[in-house]
């Protein structure tokens, strides 16, 4: 159901701006059981126009715009945005050269407003790129802009990575980006923009994303290098797009885990509106997404001073527990205080809402505490109590009560000699 009134951002519903109404309707139709909110601006917001520099420049109808990964989810929504900005000639490149069944109606809709050229090419292979360059050179319009949205993704832990898996990631993103850069240097002198679709993974990292982060980091470096040479270059470290690209293939529990980590899914409309305002600016790398930094930093296993300072004001700094006073408490009071801290840290890692009851006798595994969460609990308690703790802490002491009793034993004053 689509609602047209403000809602709380953490109410579990999906939120859209007024200019994203079409996307809200598509979302509601695809998931009738969910709620989608369209937030109406108040009068002051409606009257305030964007500054002139925030308005994206129109694209030229006498130029061809190239989108790699053009038949994938990100490529198609990018093509739609380019057409909205005035593009009338698009070359959409993909490995297969053939649209999926889901893409056919989207292409038909796009073709009503622009000429579409579907080209089969593996953008990570030099010969394919040379053929693509010859194909574009034979066309009636010079290339005015490139969006490199091609990529591949598969989940692998560091220990599972092989060179073949790493190379597959590098080929689609990094090798393809470099070959397009070389092609632009030699054959596309009139580019207004050269945009690569990188990932937040190269900034924040991520489990199962080591090879994906490396490929994205290569695109970040390429954009910086192009910028230093005085030619267009922008690498966008995208956060989590909603319902397209990699996020469309995620299992539900993984999507929920991403949200719990503090990385928010955001709409393609909002993403591409932001992109259109960025590619004419001097910066060569931008992180674009929606994040709850406090929640993200709270989930860090090791702690990170950079993100601590990014996410929190100095005035919010908590100096921690007074361990001397805690140790001096009578045993019953000390146990109650330590139990309260343990309960708070475990609840934070589990992302329990305020008021949710956490039974101190329930085993952690029954609460859904996995191995990564266990390390987050360990790190939080080490920071709170300033004690070195075992990696097997929650396994050895598998309930709040048992864990609190163990910590109380560590905090007991040493007996007088």
Short mmCIF file of C-alpha atoms in Angstrom, two decimals, residues 107-265:
data_model
loop_
_atom_site.label_atom_id
_atom_site.label_comp_id
_atom_site.label_asym_id
_atom_site.label_seq_id
_atom_site.Cartn_x
_atom_site.Cartn_y
_atom_site.Cartn_z
CA UNK A 107 13.79 -1.55 -23.50
CA UNK A 108 10.54 -1.11 -25.41
CA UNK A 109 9.62 1.75 -23.09
CA UNK A 110 13.05 3.38 -23.47
CA UNK A 111 12.92 3.01 -27.25
CA UNK A 112 9.91 5.32 -27.40
CA UNK A 113 12.16 8.25 -26.50
CA UNK A 114 15.61 7.29 -27.76
CA UNK A 115 17.44 5.20 -30.33
CA UNK A 116 18.92 2.13 -28.65
CA UNK A 117 21.89 0.22 -29.99
CA UNK A 118 22.44 -3.15 -28.28
CA UNK A 119 26.01 -4.40 -28.65
CA UNK A 120 27.53 -7.70 -27.58
CA UNK A 121 31.01 -7.23 -26.07
CA UNK A 122 33.03 -8.49 -23.12
CA UNK A 123 34.30 -5.15 -21.90
CA UNK A 124 37.21 -6.83 -20.07
CA UNK A 125 38.70 -8.19 -23.31
CA UNK A 126 40.87 -5.91 -25.42
CA UNK A 127 39.71 -7.26 -28.80
CA UNK A 128 36.05 -6.81 -27.89
CA UNK A 129 36.71 -3.21 -26.87
CA UNK A 130 38.56 -2.53 -30.14
CA UNK A 131 35.55 -3.86 -32.05
CA UNK A 132 33.25 -1.69 -29.95
CA UNK A 133 35.35 1.38 -30.74
CA UNK A 134 35.17 0.64 -34.47
CA UNK A 135 31.40 0.16 -34.19
CA UNK A 136 30.95 3.50 -32.42
CA UNK A 137 33.29 5.30 -34.83
CA UNK A 138 31.15 4.13 -37.75
CA UNK A 139 28.02 5.63 -36.16
CA UNK A 140 26.58 9.05 -37.03
CA UNK A 141 27.29 10.69 -33.66
CA UNK A 142 30.44 11.11 -31.56
CA UNK A 143 30.51 9.58 -28.09
CA UNK A 144 29.59 12.20 -25.49
CA UNK A 145 29.78 10.21 -22.27
CA UNK A 146 30.57 6.79 -20.80
CA UNK A 147 29.00 5.04 -17.81
CA UNK A 148 30.90 1.87 -16.91
CA UNK A 149 28.28 -0.10 -14.98
CA UNK A 150 29.50 -3.59 -15.92
CA UNK A 151 30.45 -5.95 -13.13
CA UNK A 152 30.15 -9.43 -11.72
CA UNK A 153 29.53 -10.52 -8.17
CA UNK A 154 29.85 -13.75 -6.25
CA UNK A 155 30.17 -14.22 -2.52
CA UNK A 156 33.45 -15.66 -1.28
CA UNK A 157 35.31 -15.45 2.00
CA UNK A 158 39.00 -14.58 1.80
CA UNK A 159 39.93 -18.19 2.54
CA UNK A 160 37.81 -19.37 -0.41
CA UNK A 161 39.26 -16.99 -2.98
CA UNK A 162 41.13 -18.38 -5.97
CA UNK A 163 42.93 -16.36 -8.60
CA UNK A 164 40.18 -17.32 -11.07
CA UNK A 165 37.55 -15.76 -8.77
CA UNK A 166 39.65 -12.63 -8.27
CA UNK A 167 40.39 -12.34 -11.98
CA UNK A 168 36.69 -12.61 -12.85
CA UNK A 169 35.98 -9.59 -10.67
CA UNK A 170 38.93 -7.62 -12.01
CA UNK A 171 38.04 -8.42 -15.63
CA UNK A 172 34.52 -7.03 -15.49
CA UNK A 173 35.33 -3.89 -13.52
CA UNK A 174 39.03 -3.03 -13.41
CA UNK A 175 40.26 -4.36 -16.77
CA UNK A 176 37.12 -3.07 -18.47
CA UNK A 177 37.54 0.36 -16.91
CA UNK A 178 41.16 0.57 -18.06
CA UNK A 179 40.33 -0.53 -21.62
CA UNK A 180 37.56 2.07 -21.80
CA UNK A 181 40.02 4.68 -20.53
CA UNK A 182 42.45 3.80 -23.32
CA UNK A 183 39.63 3.89 -25.87
CA UNK A 184 38.52 7.30 -24.62
CA UNK A 185 42.05 8.65 -24.92
CA UNK A 186 42.47 7.53 -28.50
CA UNK A 187 38.96 7.70 -29.96
CA UNK A 188 36.52 9.74 -27.84
CA UNK A 189 37.92 13.27 -27.51
CA UNK A 190 34.55 14.92 -26.85
CA UNK A 191 33.57 13.19 -23.62
CA UNK A 192 31.60 15.26 -21.12
CA UNK A 193 31.78 12.53 -18.48
CA UNK A 194 33.49 9.22 -17.76
CA UNK A 195 31.71 7.55 -14.84
CA UNK A 196 32.60 4.22 -13.27
CA UNK A 197 30.26 2.32 -10.96
CA UNK A 198 32.39 1.38 -7.99
CA UNK A 199 31.10 0.12 -4.65
CA UNK A 200 30.99 1.07 -1.00
CA UNK A 201 32.91 -2.19 -0.51
CA UNK A 202 36.17 -0.47 -1.47
CA UNK A 203 35.61 2.09 1.31
CA UNK A 204 34.01 0.07 4.10
CA UNK A 205 35.01 -3.47 3.14
CA UNK A 206 32.59 -6.31 3.68
CA UNK A 207 32.39 -10.00 4.40
CA UNK A 208 32.61 -12.14 1.22
CA UNK A 209 33.61 -9.02 -0.77
CA UNK A 210 37.40 -8.95 -0.77
CA UNK A 211 37.78 -9.46 -4.54
CA UNK A 212 34.82 -7.16 -5.27
CA UNK A 213 36.35 -4.44 -3.09
CA UNK A 214 39.69 -4.77 -4.89
CA UNK A 215 38.07 -4.40 -8.32
CA UNK A 216 36.12 -1.38 -7.12
CA UNK A 217 39.24 0.20 -5.62
CA UNK A 218 40.90 -0.07 -9.03
CA UNK A 219 38.06 1.99 -10.52
CA UNK A 220 38.49 4.58 -7.78
CA UNK A 221 42.19 4.88 -8.62
CA UNK A 222 41.46 5.11 -12.35
CA UNK A 223 39.08 8.03 -11.87
CA UNK A 224 41.63 9.82 -9.69
CA UNK A 225 44.35 9.24 -12.27
CA UNK A 226 42.13 10.57 -15.09
CA UNK A 227 41.28 13.62 -13.01
CA UNK A 228 44.96 14.40 -12.48
CA UNK A 229 45.44 14.25 -16.26
CA UNK A 230 42.72 16.83 -16.78
CA UNK A 231 40.14 14.54 -18.41
CA UNK A 232 36.68 13.63 -17.10
CA UNK A 233 36.65 10.93 -14.43
CA UNK A 234 34.28 10.09 -11.60
CA UNK A 235 34.11 6.91 -9.55
CA UNK A 236 30.92 6.47 -7.53
CA UNK A 237 31.12 4.23 -4.48
CA UNK A 238 27.50 3.16 -4.47
CA UNK A 239 25.85 2.04 -1.29
CA UNK A 240 22.99 -0.46 -1.39
CA UNK A 241 20.58 0.15 -4.28
CA UNK A 242 17.04 -1.07 -3.65
CA UNK A 243 15.62 -3.78 -5.91
CA UNK A 244 18.21 -3.54 -8.72
CA UNK A 245 21.72 -4.83 -9.31
CA UNK A 246 23.35 -6.95 -6.64
CA UNK A 247 20.68 -6.18 -4.03
CA UNK A 248 17.98 -7.70 -6.24
CA UNK A 249 19.78 -11.07 -5.99
CA UNK A 250 20.30 -11.04 -2.23
CA UNK A 251 18.51 -13.52 -0.03
CA UNK A 252 16.04 -11.89 2.35
CA UNK A 253 18.13 -12.63 5.46
CA UNK A 254 21.20 -10.98 3.88
CA UNK A 255 19.18 -7.88 3.00
CA UNK A 256 17.99 -7.69 6.59
CA UNK A 257 21.54 -8.10 7.88
CA UNK A 258 22.75 -5.23 5.64
CA UNK A 259 20.00 -3.00 7.00
CA UNK A 260 20.85 -3.98 10.59
CA UNK A 261 24.49 -3.08 9.97
CA UNK A 262 23.54 0.54 9.29
CA UNK A 263 23.75 0.49 5.47
CA UNK A 264 20.35 1.57 4.15
CA UNK A 265 18.83 0.57 0.83
#
